[in-house]
PDB file of C-alpha atoms in Angstrom:
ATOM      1  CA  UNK Q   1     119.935 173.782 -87.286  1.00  0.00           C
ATOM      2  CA  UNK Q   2     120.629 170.322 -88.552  1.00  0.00           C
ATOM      3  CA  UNK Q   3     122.916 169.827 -85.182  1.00  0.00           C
ATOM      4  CA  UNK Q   4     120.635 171.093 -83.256  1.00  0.00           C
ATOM      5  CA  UNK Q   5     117.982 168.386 -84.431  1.00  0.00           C
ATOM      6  CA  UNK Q   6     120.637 165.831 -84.346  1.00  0.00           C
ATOM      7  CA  UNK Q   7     121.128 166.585 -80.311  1.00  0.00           C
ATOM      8  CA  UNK Q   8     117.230 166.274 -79.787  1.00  0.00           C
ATOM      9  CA  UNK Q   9     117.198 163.046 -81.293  1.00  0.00           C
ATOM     10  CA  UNK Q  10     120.120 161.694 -79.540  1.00  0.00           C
ATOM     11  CA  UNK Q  11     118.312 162.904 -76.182  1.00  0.00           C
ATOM     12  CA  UNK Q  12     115.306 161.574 -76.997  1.00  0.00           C
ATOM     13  CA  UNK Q  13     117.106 158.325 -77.788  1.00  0.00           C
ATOM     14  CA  UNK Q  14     118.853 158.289 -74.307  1.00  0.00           C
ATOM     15  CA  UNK Q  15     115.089 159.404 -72.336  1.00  0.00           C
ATOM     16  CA  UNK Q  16     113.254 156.520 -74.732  1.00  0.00           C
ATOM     17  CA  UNK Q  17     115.980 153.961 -74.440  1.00  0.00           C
ATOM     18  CA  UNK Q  18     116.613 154.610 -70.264  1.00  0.00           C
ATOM     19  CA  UNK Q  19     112.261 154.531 -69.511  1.00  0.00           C
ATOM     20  CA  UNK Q  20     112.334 151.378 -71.511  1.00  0.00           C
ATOM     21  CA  UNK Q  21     115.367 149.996 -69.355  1.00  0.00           C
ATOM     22  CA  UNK Q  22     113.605 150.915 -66.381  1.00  0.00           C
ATOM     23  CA  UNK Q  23     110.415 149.645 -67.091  1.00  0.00           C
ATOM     24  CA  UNK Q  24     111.853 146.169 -68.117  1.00  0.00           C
ATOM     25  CA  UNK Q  25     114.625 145.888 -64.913  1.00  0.00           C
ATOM     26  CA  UNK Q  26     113.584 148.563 -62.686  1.00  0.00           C
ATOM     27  CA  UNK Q  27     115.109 151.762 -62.331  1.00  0.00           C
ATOM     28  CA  UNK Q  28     117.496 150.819 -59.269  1.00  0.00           C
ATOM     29  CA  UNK Q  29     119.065 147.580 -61.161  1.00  0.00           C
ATOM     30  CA  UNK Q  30     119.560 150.218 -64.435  1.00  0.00           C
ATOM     31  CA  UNK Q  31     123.090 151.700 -64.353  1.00  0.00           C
ATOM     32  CA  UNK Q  32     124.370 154.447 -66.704  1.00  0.00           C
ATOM     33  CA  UNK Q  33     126.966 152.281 -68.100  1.00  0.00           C
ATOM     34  CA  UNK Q  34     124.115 150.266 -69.538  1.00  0.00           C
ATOM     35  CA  UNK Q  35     122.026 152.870 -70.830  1.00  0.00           C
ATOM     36  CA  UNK Q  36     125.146 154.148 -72.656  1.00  0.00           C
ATOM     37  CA  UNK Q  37     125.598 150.693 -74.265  1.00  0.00           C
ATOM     38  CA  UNK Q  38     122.007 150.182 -75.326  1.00  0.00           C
ATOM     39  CA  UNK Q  39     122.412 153.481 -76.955  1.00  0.00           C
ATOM     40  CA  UNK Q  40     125.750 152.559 -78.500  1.00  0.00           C
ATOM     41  CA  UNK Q  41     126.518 156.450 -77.752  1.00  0.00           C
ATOM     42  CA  UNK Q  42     129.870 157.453 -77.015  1.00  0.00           C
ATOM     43  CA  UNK Q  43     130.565 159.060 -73.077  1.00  0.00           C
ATOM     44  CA  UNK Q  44     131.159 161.966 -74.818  1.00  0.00           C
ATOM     45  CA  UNK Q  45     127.628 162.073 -76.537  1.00  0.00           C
ATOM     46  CA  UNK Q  46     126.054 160.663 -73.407  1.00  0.00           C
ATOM     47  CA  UNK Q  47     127.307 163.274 -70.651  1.00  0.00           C
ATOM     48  CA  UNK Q  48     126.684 166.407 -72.981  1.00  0.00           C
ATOM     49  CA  UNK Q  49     122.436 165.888 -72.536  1.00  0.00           C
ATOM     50  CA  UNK Q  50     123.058 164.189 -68.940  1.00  0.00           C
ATOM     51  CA  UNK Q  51     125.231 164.356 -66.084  1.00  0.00           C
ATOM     52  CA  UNK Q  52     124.112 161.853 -63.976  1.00  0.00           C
ATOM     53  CA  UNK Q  53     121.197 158.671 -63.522  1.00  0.00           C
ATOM     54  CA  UNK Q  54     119.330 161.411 -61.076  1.00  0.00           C
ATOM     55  CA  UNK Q  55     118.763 163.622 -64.430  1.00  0.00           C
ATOM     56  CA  UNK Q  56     118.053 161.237 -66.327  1.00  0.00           C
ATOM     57  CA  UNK Q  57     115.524 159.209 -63.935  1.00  0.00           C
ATOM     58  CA  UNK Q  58     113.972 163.118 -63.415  1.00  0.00           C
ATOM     59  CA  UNK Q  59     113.452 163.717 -67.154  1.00  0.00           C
ATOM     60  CA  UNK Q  60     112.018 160.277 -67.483  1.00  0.00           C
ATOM     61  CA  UNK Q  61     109.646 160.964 -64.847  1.00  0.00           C
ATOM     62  CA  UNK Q  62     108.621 164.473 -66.508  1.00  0.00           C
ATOM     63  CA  UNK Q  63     108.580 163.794 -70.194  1.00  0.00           C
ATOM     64  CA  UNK Q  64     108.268 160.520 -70.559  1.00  0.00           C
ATOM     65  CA  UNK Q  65     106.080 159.111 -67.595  1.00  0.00           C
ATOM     66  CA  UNK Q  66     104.361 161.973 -67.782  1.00  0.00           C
ATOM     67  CA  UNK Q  67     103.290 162.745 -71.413  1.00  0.00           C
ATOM     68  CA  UNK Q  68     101.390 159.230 -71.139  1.00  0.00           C
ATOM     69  CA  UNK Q  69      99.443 160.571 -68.495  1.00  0.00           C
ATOM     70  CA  UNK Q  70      98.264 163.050 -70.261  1.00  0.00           C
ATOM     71  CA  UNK Q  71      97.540 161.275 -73.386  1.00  0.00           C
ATOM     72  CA  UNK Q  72      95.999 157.764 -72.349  1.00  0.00           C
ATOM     73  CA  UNK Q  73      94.085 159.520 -68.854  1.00  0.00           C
ATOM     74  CA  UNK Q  74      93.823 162.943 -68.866  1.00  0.00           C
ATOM     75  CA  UNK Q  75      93.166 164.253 -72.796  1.00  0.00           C
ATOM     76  CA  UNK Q  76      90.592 161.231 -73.382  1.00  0.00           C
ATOM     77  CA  UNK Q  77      88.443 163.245 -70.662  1.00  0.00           C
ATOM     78  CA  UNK Q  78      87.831 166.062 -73.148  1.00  0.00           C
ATOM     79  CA  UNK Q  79      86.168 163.433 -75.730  1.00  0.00           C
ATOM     80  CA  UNK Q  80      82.599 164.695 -76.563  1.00  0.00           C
ATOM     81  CA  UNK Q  81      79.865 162.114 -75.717  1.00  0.00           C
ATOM     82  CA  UNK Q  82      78.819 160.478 -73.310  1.00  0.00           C
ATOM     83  CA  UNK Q  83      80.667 161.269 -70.467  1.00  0.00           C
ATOM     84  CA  UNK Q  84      79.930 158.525 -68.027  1.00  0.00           C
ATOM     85  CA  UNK Q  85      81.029 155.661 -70.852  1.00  0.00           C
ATOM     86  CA  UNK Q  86      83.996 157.562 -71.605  1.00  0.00           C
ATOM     87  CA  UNK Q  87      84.898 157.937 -68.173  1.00  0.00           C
ATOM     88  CA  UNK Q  88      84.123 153.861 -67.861  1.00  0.00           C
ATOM     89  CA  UNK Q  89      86.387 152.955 -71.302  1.00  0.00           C
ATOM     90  CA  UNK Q  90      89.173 155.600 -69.778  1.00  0.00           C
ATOM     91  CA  UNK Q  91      89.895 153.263 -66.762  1.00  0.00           C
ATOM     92  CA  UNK Q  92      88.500 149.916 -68.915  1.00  0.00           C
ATOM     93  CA  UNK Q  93      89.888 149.950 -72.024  1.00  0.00           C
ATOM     94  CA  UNK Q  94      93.685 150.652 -72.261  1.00  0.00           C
ATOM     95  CA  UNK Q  95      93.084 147.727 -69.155  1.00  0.00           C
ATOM     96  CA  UNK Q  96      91.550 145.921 -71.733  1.00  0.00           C
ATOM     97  CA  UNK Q  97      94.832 146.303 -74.661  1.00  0.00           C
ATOM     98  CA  UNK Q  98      97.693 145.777 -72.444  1.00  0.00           C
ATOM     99  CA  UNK Q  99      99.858 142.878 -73.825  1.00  0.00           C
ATOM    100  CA  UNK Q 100     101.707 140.325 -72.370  1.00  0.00           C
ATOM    101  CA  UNK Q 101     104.517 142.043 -71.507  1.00  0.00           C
ATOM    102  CA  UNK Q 102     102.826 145.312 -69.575  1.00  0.00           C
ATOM    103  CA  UNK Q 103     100.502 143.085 -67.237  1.00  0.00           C
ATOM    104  CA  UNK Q 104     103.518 141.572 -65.961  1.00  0.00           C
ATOM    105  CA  UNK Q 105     105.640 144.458 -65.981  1.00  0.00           C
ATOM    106  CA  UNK Q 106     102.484 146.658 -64.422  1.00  0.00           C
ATOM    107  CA  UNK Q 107     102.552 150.345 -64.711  1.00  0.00           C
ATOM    108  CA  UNK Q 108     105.124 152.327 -65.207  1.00  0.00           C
ATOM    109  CA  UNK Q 109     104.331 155.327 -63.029  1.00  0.00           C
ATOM    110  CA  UNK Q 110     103.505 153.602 -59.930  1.00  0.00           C
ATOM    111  CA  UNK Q 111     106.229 150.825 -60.571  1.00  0.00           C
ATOM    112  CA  UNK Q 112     108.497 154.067 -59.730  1.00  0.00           C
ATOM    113  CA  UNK Q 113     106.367 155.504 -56.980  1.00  0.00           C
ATOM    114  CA  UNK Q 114     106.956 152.879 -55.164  1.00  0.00           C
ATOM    115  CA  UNK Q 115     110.582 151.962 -56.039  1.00  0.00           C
ATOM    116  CA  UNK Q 116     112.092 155.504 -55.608  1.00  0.00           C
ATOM    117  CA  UNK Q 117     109.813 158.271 -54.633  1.00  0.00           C
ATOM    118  CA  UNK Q 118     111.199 157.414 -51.366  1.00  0.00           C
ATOM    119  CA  UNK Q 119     114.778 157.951 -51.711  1.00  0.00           C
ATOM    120  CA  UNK Q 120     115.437 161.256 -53.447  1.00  0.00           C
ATOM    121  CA  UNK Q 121     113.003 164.277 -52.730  1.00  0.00           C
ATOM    122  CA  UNK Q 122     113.415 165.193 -56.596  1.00  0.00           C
ATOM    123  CA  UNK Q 123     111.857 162.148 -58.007  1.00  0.00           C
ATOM    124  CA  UNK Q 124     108.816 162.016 -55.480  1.00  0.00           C
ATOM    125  CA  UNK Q 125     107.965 165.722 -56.530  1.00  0.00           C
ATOM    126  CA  UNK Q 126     107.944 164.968 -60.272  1.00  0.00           C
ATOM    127  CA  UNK Q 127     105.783 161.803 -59.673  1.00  0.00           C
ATOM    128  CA  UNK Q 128     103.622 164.067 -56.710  1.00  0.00           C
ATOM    129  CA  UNK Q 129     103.213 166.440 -60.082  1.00  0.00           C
ATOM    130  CA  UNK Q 130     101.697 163.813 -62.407  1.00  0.00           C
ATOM    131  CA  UNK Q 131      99.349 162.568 -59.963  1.00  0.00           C
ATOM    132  CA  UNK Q 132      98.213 166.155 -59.135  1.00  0.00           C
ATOM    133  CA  UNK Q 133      98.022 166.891 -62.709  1.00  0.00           C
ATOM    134  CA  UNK Q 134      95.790 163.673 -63.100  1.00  0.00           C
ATOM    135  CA  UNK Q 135      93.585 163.984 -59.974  1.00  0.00           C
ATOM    136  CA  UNK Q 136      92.647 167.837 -60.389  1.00  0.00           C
ATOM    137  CA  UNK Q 137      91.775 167.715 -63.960  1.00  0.00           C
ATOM    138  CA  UNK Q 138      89.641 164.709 -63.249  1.00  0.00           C
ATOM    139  CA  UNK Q 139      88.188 166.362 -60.455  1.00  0.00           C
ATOM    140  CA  UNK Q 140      87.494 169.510 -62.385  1.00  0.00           C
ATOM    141  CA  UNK Q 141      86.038 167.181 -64.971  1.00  0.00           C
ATOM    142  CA  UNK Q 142      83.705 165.715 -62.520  1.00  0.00           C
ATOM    143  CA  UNK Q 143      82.322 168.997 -61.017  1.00  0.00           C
ATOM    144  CA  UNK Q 144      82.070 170.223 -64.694  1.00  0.00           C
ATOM    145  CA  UNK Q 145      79.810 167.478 -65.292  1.00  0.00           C
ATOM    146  CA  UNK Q 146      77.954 167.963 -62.057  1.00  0.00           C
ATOM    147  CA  UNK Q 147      77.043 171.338 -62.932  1.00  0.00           C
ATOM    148  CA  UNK Q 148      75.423 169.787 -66.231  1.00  0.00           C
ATOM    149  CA  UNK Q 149      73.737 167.458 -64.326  1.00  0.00           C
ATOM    150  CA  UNK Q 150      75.186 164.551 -65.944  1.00  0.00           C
ATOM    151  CA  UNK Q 151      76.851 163.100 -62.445  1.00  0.00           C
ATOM    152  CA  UNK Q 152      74.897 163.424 -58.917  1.00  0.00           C
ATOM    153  CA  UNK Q 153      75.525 166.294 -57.014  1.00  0.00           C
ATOM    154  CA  UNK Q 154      76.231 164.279 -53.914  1.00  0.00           C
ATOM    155  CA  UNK Q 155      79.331 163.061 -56.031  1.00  0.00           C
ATOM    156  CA  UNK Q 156      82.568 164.159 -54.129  1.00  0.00           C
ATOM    157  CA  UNK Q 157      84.143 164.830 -57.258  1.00  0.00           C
ATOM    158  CA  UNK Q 158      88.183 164.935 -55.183  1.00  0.00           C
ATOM    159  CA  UNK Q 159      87.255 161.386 -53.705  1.00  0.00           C
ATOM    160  CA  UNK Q 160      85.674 159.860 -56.704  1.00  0.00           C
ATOM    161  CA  UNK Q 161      89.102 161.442 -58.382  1.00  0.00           C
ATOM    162  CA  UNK Q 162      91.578 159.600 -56.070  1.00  0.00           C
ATOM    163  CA  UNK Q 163      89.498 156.198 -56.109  1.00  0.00           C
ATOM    164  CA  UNK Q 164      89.784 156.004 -59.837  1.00  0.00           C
ATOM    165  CA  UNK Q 165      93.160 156.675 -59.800  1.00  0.00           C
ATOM    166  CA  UNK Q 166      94.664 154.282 -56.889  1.00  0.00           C
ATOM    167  CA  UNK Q 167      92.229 151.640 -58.076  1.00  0.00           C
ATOM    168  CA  UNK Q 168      93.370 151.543 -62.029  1.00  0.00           C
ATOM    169  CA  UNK Q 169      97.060 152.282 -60.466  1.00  0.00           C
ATOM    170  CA  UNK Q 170      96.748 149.409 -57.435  1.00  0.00           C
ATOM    171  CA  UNK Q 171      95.241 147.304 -59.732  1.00  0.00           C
ATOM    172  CA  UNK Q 172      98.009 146.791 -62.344  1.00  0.00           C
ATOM    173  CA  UNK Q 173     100.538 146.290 -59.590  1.00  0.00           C
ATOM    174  CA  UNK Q 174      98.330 143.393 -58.082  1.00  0.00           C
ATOM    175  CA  UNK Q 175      97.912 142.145 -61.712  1.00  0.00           C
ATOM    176  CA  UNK Q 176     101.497 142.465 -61.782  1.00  0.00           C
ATOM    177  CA  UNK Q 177     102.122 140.216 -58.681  1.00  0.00           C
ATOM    178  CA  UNK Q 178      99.678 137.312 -58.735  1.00  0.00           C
ATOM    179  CA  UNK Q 179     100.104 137.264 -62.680  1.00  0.00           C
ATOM    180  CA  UNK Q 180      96.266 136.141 -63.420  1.00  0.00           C
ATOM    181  CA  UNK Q 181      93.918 137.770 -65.462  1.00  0.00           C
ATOM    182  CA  UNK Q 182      91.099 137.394 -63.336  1.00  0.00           C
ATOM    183  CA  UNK Q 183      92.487 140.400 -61.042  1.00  0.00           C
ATOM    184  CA  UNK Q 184      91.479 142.441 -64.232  1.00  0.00           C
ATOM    185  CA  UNK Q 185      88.114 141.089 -64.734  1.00  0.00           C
ATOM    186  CA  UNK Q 186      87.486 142.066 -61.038  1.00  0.00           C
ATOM    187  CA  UNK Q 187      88.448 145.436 -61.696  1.00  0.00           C
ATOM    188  CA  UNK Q 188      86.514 145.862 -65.072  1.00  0.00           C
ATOM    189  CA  UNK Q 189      83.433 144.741 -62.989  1.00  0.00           C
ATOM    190  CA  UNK Q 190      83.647 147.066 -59.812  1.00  0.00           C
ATOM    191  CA  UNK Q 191      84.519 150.087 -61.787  1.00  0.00           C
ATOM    192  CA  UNK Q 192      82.495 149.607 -64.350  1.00  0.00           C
ATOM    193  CA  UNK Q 193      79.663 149.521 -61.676  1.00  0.00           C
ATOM    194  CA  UNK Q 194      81.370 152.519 -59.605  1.00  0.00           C
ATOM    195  CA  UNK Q 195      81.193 154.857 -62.274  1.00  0.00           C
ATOM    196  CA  UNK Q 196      77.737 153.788 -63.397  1.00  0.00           C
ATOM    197  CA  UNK Q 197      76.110 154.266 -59.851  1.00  0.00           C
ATOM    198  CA  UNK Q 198      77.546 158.753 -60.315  1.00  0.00           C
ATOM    199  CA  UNK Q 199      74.742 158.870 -62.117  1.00  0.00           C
TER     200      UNK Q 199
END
């Protein structure tokens, strides 16, 4: 048992330390060699949880990328209340508490759509996955609150889904490139509004 818990944690170190290289550099510039020596793992250690950057760039993708989905967009729609100011601080507030360093890195998940969803089928269908995951459960979320009257039943619930998503996504990476503050604050506005007029 205790090597068995020992091999978790040394995957989880290689999946924690290799999303954190790729976020920082970018996925391309990231070689295994340098993963391995941020680790300080031996080959040995390294090769018996991965084989190659592809495995490792696809487990990043679904357990990594992916678990912060679910936590910072997806569970926060369950949250009882209000639902139209918790959809509003969903897409404001973790805007709102991003430091330094993540408005000029941007977001993780689309800083990998669109540096390799185009080159290897594997990593465009975990990435196609999140976004599903994301957009359908919103979606759901929306017609669920249709139903109770809370949202207008002229809402298209699949549009309204996709427009929150590209905006908060496209937003970070513009963010990202003009490196101003204001690009927020134009956001916070508009969406803020958006979401107000489903009412």
């Amino acid at each position: 048992m205790e090597q068995k818990l020992k091999s978790e944690i040394t995957k989880q170190l290689i999946l924690d330390t290799a999303f954190k290289l790729f976020y920082r550099d970018g996925f391309n510039l990231i070689s295994i060699n340098q993963i391995m020596k941020e680790t300080a793992l031996t080959k040995g250690a390294f090769y018996h949880h991965f084989k190659n950057k592809q495995e490792i760039g696809e487990a990043v993708i679904t357990q990594i990328v992916q678990q912060r989905i679910v936590n910072n967009m997806i569970n926060p729609l369950s949250e009882e209340g209000d639902f139209i100011e918790n959809l509003k601080s969903i897409f404001t507030l973790r805007i709102k508490n991003f430091t330094t360093y993540e408005k000029e890195k941007g977001c993780p998940t689309n800083n990998l759509i669109n540096e390799i969803s185009g080159s290897e089928e594997v990593y465009r269908n975990a990435l196609k996955t999140i976004i599903d995951e994301w957009r359908l459960v919103l979606a759901k979320t929306l017609d669920v609150e249709k139903d109770k009257g809370t949202i207008k039943q002229d809402v298209n619930t699949h549009a309204v889904a996709v427009f929150l998503i590209s905006s908060f996504e496209g937003v970070r990476g513009l963010r990202k490139l003009y490196r101003d503050d204001i690009i927020f604050d134009n956001y916070l506005f508009a969406v803020n509004h958006y979401i107000e007029q489903l009412k």
